Tab-separated table of C-alpha atoms in Angstrom:
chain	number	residue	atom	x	y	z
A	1	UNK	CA	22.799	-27.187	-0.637
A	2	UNK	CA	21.445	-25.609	2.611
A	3	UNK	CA	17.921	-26.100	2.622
A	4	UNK	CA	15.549	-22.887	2.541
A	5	UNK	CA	13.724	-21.915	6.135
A	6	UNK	CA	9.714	-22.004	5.540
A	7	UNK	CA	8.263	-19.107	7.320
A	8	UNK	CA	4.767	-19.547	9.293
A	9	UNK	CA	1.874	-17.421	8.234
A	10	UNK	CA	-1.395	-16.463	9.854
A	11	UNK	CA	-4.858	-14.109	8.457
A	12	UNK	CA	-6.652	-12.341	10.168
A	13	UNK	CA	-10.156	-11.809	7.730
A	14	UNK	CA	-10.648	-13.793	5.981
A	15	UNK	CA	-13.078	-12.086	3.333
A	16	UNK	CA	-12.440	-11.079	-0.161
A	17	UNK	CA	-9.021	-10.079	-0.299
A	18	UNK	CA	-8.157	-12.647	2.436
A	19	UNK	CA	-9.520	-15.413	0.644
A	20	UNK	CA	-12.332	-15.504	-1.513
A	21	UNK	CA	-10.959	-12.903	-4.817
A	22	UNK	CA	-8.836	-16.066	-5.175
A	23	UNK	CA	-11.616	-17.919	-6.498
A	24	UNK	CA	-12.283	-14.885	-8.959
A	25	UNK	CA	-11.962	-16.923	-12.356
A	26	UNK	CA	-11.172	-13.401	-14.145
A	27	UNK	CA	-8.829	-11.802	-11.743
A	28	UNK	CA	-5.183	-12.837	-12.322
A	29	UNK	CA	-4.045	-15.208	-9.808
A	30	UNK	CA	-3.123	-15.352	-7.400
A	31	UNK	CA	-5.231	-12.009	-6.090
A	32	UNK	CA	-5.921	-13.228	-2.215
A	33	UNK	CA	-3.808	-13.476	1.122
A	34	UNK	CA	-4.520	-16.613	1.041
A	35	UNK	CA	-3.697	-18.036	-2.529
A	36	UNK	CA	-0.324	-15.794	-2.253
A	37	UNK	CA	0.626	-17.382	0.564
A	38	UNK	CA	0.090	-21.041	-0.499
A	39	UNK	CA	1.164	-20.498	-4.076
A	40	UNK	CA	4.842	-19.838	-2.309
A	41	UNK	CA	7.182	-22.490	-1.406
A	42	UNK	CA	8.727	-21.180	1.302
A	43	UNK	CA	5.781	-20.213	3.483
A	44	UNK	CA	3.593	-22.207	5.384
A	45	UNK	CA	0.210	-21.081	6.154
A	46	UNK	CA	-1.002	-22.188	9.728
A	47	UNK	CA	-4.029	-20.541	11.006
A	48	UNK	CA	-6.380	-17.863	9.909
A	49	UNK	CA	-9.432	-15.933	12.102
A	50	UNK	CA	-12.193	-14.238	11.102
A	51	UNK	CA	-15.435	-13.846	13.148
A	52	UNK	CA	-18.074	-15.132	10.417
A	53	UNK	CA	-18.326	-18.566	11.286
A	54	UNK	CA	-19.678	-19.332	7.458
A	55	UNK	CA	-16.483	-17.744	5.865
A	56	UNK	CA	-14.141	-19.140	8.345
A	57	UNK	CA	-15.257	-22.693	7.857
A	58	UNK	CA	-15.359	-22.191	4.241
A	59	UNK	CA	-11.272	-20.951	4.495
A	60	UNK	CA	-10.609	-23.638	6.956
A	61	UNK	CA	-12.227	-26.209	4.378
A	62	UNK	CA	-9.980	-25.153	1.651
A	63	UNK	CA	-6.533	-24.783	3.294
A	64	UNK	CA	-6.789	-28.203	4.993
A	65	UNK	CA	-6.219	-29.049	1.529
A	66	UNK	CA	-3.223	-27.713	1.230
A	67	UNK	CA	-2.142	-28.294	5.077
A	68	UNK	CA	-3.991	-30.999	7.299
A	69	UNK	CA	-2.743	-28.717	10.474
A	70	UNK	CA	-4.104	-25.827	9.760
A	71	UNK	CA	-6.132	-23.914	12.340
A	72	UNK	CA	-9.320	-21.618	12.168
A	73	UNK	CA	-10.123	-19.050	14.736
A	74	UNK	CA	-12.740	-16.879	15.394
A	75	UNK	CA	-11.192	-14.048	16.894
A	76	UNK	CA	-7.093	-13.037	16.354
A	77	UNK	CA	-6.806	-12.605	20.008
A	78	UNK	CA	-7.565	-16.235	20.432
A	79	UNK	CA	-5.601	-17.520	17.264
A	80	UNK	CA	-2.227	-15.509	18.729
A	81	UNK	CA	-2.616	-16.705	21.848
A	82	UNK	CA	-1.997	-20.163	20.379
A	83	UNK	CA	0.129	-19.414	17.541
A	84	UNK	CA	3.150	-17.536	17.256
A	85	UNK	CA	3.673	-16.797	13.271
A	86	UNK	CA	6.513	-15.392	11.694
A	87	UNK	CA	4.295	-13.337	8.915
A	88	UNK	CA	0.808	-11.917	10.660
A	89	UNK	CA	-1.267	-10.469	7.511
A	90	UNK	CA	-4.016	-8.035	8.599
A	91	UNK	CA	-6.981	-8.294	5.937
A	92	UNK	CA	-10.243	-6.996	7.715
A	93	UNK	CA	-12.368	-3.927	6.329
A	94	UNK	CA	-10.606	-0.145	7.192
A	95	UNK	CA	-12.335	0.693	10.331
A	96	UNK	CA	-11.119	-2.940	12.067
A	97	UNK	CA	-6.910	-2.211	10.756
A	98	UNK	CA	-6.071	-0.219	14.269
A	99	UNK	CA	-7.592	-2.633	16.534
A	100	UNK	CA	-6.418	-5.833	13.808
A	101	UNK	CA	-2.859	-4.432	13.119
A	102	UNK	CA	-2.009	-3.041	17.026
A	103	UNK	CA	-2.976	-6.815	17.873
A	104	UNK	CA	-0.734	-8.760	15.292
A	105	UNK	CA	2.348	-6.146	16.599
A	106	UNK	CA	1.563	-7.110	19.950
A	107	UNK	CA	2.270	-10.675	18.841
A	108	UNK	CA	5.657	-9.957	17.459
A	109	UNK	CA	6.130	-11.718	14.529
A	110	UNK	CA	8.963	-11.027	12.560
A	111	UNK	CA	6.556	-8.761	9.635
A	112	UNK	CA	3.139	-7.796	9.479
A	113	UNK	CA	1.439	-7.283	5.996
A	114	UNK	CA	-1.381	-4.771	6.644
A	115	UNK	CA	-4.248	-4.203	3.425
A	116	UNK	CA	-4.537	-0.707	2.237
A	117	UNK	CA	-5.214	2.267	3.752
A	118	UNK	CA	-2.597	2.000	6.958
A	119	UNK	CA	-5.907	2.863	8.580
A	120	UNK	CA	-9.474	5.509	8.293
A	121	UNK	CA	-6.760	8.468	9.288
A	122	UNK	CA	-3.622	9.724	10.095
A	123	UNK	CA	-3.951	10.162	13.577
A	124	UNK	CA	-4.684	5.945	14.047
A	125	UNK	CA	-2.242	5.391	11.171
A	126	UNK	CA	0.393	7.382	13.341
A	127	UNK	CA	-0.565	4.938	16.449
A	128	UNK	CA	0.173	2.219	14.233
A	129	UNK	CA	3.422	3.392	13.354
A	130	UNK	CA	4.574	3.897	16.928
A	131	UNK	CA	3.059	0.437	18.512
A	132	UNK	CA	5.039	-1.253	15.291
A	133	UNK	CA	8.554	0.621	16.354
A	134	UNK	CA	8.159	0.051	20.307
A	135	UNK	CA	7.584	-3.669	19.212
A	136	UNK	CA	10.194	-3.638	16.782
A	137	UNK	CA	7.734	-4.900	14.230
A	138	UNK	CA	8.933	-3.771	10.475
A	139	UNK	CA	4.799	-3.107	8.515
A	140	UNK	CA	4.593	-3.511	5.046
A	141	UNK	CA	1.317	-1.963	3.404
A	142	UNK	CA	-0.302	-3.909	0.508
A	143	UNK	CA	-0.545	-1.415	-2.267
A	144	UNK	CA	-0.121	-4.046	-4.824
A	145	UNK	CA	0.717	-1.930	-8.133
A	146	UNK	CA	4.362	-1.737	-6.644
A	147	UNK	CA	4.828	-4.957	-7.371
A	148	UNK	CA	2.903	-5.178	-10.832
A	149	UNK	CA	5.009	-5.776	-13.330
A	150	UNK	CA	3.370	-2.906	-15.796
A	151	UNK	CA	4.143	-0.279	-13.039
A	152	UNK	CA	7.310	-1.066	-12.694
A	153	UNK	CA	7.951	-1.210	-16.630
A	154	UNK	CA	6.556	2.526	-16.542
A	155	UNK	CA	8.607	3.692	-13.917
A	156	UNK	CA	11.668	2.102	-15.553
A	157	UNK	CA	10.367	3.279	-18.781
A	158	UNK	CA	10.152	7.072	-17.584
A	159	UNK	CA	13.415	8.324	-18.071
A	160	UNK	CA	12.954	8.156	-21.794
A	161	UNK	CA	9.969	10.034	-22.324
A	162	UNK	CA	12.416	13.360	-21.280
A	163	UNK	CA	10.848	15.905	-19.084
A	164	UNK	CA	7.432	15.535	-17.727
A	165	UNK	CA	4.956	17.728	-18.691
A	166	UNK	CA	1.719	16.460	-17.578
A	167	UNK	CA	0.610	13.382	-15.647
A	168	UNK	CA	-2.993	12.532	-15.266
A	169	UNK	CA	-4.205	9.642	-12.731
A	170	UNK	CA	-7.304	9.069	-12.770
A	171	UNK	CA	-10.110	6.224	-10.788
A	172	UNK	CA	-13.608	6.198	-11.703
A	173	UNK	CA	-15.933	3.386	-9.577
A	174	UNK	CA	-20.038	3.873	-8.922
A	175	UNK	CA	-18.858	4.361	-5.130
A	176	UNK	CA	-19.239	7.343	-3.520
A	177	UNK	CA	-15.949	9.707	-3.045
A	178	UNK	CA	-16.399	10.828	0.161
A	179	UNK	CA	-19.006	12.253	2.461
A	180	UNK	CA	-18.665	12.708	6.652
A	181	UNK	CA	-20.375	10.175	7.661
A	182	UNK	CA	-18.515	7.535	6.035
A	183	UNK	CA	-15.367	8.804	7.864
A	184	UNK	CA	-15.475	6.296	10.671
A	185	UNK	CA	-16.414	3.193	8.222
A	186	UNK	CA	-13.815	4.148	5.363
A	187	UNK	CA	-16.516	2.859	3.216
A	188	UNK	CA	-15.474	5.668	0.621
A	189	UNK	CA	-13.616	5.654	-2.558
A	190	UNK	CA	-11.233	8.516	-1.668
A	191	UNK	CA	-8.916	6.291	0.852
A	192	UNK	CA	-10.875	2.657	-0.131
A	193	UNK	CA	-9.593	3.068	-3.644
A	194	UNK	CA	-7.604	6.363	-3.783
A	195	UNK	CA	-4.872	5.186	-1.504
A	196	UNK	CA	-4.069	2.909	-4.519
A	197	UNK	CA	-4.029	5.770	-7.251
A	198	UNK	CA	-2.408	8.100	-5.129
A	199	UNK	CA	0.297	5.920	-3.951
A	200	UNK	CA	1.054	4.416	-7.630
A	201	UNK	CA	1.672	8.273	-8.367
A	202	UNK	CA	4.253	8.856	-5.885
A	203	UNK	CA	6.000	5.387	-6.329
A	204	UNK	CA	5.943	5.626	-10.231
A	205	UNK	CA	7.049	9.464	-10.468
A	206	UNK	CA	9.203	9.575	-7.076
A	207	UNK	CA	7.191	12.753	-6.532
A	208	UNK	CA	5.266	13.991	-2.956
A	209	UNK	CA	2.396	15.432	-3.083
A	210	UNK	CA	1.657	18.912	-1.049
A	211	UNK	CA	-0.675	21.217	-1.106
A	212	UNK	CA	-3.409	19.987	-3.918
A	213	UNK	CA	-5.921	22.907	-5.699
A	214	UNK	CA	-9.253	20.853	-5.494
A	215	UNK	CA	-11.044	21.333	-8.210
A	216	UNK	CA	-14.445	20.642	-10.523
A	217	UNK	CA	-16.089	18.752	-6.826
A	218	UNK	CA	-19.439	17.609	-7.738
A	219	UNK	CA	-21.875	16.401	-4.884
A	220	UNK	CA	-24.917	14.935	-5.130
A	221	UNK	CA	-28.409	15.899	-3.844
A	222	UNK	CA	-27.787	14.502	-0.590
A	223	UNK	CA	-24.539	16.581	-0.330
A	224	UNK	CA	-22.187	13.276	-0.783
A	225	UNK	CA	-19.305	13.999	-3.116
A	226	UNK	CA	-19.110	12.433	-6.328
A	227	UNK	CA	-16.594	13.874	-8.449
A	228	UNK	CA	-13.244	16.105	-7.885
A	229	UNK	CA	-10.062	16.673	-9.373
A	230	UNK	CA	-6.948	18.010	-7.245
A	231	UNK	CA	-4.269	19.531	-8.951
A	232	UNK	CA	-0.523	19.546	-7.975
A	233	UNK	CA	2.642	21.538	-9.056
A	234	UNK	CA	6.112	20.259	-8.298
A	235	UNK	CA	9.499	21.804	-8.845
A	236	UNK	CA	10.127	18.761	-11.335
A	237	UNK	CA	6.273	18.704	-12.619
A	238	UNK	CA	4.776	21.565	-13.774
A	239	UNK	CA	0.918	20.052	-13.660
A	240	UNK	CA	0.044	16.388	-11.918
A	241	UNK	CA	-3.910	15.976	-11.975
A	242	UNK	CA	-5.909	13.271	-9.392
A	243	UNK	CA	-9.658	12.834	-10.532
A	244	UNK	CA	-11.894	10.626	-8.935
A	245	UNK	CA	-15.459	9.378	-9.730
A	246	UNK	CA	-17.806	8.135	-7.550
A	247	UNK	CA	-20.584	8.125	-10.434
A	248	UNK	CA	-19.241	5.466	-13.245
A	249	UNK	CA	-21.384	2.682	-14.262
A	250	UNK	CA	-17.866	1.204	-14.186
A	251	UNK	CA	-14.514	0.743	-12.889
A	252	UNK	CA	-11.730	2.044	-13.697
A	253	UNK	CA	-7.848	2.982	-12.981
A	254	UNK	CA	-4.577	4.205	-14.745
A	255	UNK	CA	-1.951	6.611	-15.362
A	256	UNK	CA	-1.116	8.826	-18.139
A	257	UNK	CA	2.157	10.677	-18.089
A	258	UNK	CA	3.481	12.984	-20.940
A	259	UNK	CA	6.757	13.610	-21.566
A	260	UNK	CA	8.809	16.018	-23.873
A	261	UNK	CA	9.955	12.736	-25.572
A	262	UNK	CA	6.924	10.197	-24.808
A	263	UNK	CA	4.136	9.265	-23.261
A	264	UNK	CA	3.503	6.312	-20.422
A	265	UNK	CA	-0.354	5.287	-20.155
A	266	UNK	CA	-0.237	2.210	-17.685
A	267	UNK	CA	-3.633	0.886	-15.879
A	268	UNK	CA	-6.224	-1.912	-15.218
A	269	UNK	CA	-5.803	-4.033	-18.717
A	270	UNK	CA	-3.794	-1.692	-20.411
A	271	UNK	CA	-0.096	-0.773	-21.236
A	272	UNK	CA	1.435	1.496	-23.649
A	273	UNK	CA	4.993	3.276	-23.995
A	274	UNK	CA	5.578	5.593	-26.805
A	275	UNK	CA	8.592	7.409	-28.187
A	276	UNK	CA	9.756	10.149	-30.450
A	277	UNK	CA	10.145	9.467	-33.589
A	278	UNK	CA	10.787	10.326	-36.895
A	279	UNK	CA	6.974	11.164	-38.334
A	280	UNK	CA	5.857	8.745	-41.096
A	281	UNK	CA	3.195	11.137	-41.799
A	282	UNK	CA	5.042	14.202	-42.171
A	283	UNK	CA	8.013	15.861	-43.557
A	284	UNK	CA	10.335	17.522	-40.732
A	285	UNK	CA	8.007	16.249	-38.088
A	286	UNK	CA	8.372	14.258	-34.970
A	287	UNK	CA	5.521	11.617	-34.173
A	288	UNK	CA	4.559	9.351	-30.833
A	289	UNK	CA	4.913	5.719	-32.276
A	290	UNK	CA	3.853	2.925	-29.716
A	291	UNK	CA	7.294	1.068	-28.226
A	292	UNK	CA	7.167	-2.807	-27.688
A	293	UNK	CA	8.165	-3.176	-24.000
A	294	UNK	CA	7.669	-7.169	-23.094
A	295	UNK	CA	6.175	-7.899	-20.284
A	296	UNK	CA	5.435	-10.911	-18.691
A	297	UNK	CA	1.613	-12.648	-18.969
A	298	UNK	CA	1.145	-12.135	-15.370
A	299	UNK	CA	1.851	-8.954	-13.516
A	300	UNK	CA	2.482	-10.678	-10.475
A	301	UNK	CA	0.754	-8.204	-7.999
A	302	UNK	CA	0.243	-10.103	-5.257
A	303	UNK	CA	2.748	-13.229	-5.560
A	304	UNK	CA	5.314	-10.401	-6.097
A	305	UNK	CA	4.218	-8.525	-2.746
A	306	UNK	CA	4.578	-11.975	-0.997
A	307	UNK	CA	8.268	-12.861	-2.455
A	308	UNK	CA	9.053	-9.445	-1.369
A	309	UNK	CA	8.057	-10.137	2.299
A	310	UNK	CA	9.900	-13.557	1.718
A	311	UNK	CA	13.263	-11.740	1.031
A	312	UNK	CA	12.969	-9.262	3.496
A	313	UNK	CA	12.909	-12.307	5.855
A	314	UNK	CA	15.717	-13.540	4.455
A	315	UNK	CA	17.801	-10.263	4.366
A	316	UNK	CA	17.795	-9.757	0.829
A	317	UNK	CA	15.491	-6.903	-0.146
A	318	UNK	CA	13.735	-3.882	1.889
A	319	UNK	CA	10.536	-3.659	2.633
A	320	UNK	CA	8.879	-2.208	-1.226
A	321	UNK	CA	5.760	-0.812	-0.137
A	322	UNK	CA	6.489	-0.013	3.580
A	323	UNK	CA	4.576	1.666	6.435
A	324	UNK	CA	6.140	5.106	6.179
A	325	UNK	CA	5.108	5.408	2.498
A	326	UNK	CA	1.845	4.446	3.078
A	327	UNK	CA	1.406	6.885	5.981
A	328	UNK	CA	2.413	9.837	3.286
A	329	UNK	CA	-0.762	8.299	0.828
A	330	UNK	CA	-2.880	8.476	3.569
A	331	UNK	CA	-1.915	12.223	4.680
A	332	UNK	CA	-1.946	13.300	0.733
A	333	UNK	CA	-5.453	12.075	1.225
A	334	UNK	CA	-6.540	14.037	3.732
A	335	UNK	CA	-5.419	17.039	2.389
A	336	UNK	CA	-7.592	16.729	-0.149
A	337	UNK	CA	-10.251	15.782	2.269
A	338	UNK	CA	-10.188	18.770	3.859
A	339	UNK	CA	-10.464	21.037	1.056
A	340	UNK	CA	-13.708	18.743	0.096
A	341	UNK	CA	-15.135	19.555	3.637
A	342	UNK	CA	-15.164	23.398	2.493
C-alpha cells in the first residue's frame, strides 16, 4: 500500500481560534487551528507566529508535545522566510487578514485557510482575491457550519419539506451590530458573526442574496446599532428574513425554514426535521410530526474543514467553503450596511 504524503502546516495567530478555544472543555473538539491540525494524521504542524510573546510560548509549549521540531515565531514574515509550508492558515483578528493573508500568498503554499470574514470589506477582500490568483494560491474561507454535520443534514433534508415558504435566520450576541467607527477594527457583529449566518443561508438554501429591505433597526443612545432585520425575496423564496441582535444577554444562532411539506430548524445545540403527516389530533387534517434524522455525536466543524483541505491536496474534493463564496457573504453584508448608514 502506497503510503499517504503528510502535508506541512503553519499559523499565523495564534489566539482563540488559533489555539486556545481548543482548550474550551464545553466546545466540541476539536474547535482550534491548532487542535484540527494535530488531531489529523496526515498533516504535520511545523511552526506557528503570533506577536504576543505570552501566547506564542504558551502554543509553542503545547505543540512540542506533539512535535519536538516545531517552531514559534513572532512575526509571519520571519516564520516564512524560514519555512516553506504546504497549508498557511491565517487566524489573526479582521483588520490584520489583508496584511496576514497577502503575506501567506506571497509564500506560495499549495492552500491557504483564511478565518472568517475574507476581510473588514469588499474592496480588501477583492485585493485578496487577485494577489491569491496572480500567485496561483487556491483560499479557502473558514465558515465552519459547511462542514457541520447538522447543516448539511438540513440542506440534504430540504427537498422534502416541498416548497419554501419562509426561512428565518436569525443571531442574537450582547455585541454591538454595527456602528462607523468600528468599520476599520471589524469589531462588530454584522461581519464578526453575520458572515457566519449569512453564509449558512446561502450554502443551506443555494439562494443569493440581493437587494435586502432593512427593517425594525434599533440604535442605541449613542447612535450604535443594535437591532435590524433585512428582508429578501427570491424568485424561488417568496420571504427570507436576517435579524441580528446586538442586545442579548446571550448568544445565539440558527435557522428556521418552512416548507409546504415541513419545517428545518437547525442551530447552536439544536436540530429538528419535521414532516407532513397524517394528524393524530384531527380528522382530515395534516400535522408537522418531528422526523428522526441520525446524526453523528460530533458535528465535525472544524476536523471536517481540515479533511476537506486534506483532499483538496490530494485531488479528491473542491475547495467547500472557498474564497469566491465568501467574497458574496461579505458583499451581502454590505448591502445591508449601507442601508444601516441611512
Amino acid at each position: 500500500m502506497e503510503k499517504q504524503k503528510i502535508y506541512s502546516a503553519t499559523i499565523t495567530g495564534l489566539g482563540r481560534i488559533g489555539f486556545s478555544l481548543g482548550q474550551d472543555e464545553k466546545r466540541e473538539q476539536p474547535a482550534s487551528h491548532t487542535m484540527a491540525i494535530l488531531g489529523n494524521k496526515r498533516l504535520s504542524l511545523v511552526a506557528g507566529a503570533d506577536i504576543d510573546a505570552e501566547k506564542r510560548e504558551n502554543w509553542r509549549s503545547f505543540v512540542v508535545q506533539k512535535n519536538k521540531k516545531v517552531c514559534a515565531f513572532d512575526s509571519s514574515s520571519a516564520m516564512f522566510s524560514k519555512i516553506h509550508p504546504e497549508i498557511a492558515v491565517v487566524s489573526v483578528n479582521e483588520s490584520a487578514h489583508l496584511e496576514e493573508c497577502l503575506r501567506a500568498i506571497e509564500a506560495k503554499p499549495r492552500l491557504v485557510i483564511l478565518e472568517k470574514p475574507v476581510a473588514v470589506n469588499s474592496k480588501q477582500a477583492q485585493k485578496i482575491r487577485a494577489v491569491a490568483k496572480a500567485n496561483d494560491v487556491p483560499v479557502m474561507v473558514n465558515h465552519e457550519r459547511r462542514f457541520s454535520a447538522d447543516y448539511i443534514a438540513a440542506k440534504d433534508f430540504l427537498p422534502q419539506i416541498g416548497e419554501i415558504q419562509m426561512v428565518r435566520a436569525e443571531l442574537c450576541s450582547g455585541l454591538r451590530v454595527w456602528a462607523k467607527q468600528f468599520e476599520e477594527s471589524g469589531e462588530y457583529s454584522l461581519i464578526h458573526d453575520g458572515t457566519h449566518l449569512v453564509d449558512i443561508v446561502r450554502f443551506v438554501l443555494g439562494a443569493e442574496l440581493f437587494n435586502p429591505k432593512v427593517e425594525s433597526v434599533f440604535k442605541d443612545d449613542e447612535g450604535i446599532v443594535r437591532n435590524f432585520t433585512a428582508r429578501y425575496e427570491t424568485e424561488r423564496i417568496p420571504e427570507i428574513l436576517i435579524t441580528m441582535s446586538g442586545r442579548s444577554r446571550f448568544f445565539s444562532f440558527g435557522i428556521d425554514i418552512l416548507g409546504t411539506l415541513g419545517r428545518i430548524c437547525v442551530g447552536n445545540g439544536y436540530a429538528k426535521f419535521y414532516e407532513r403527516t397524517e394528524s393524530k389530533l384531527y380528522s382530515g387534517f395534516y400535522s408537522l410530526e418531528s422526523k428522526d434524522i441520525k446524526l453523528p455525536k460530533k458535528t465535525g466543524y472544524f476536523s471536517g474543514m481540515i479533511q476537506n483541505a486534506v483532499d483538496f491536496l490530494d485531488g479528491k474534493a473542491d475547495l467547500k467553503s472557498p474564497l469566491e463564496e465568501a467574497i458574496a457573504d461579505l458583499v451581502a453584508l454590505e448591502e445591508i450596511k449601507k442601508k444601516l448608514q441611512k
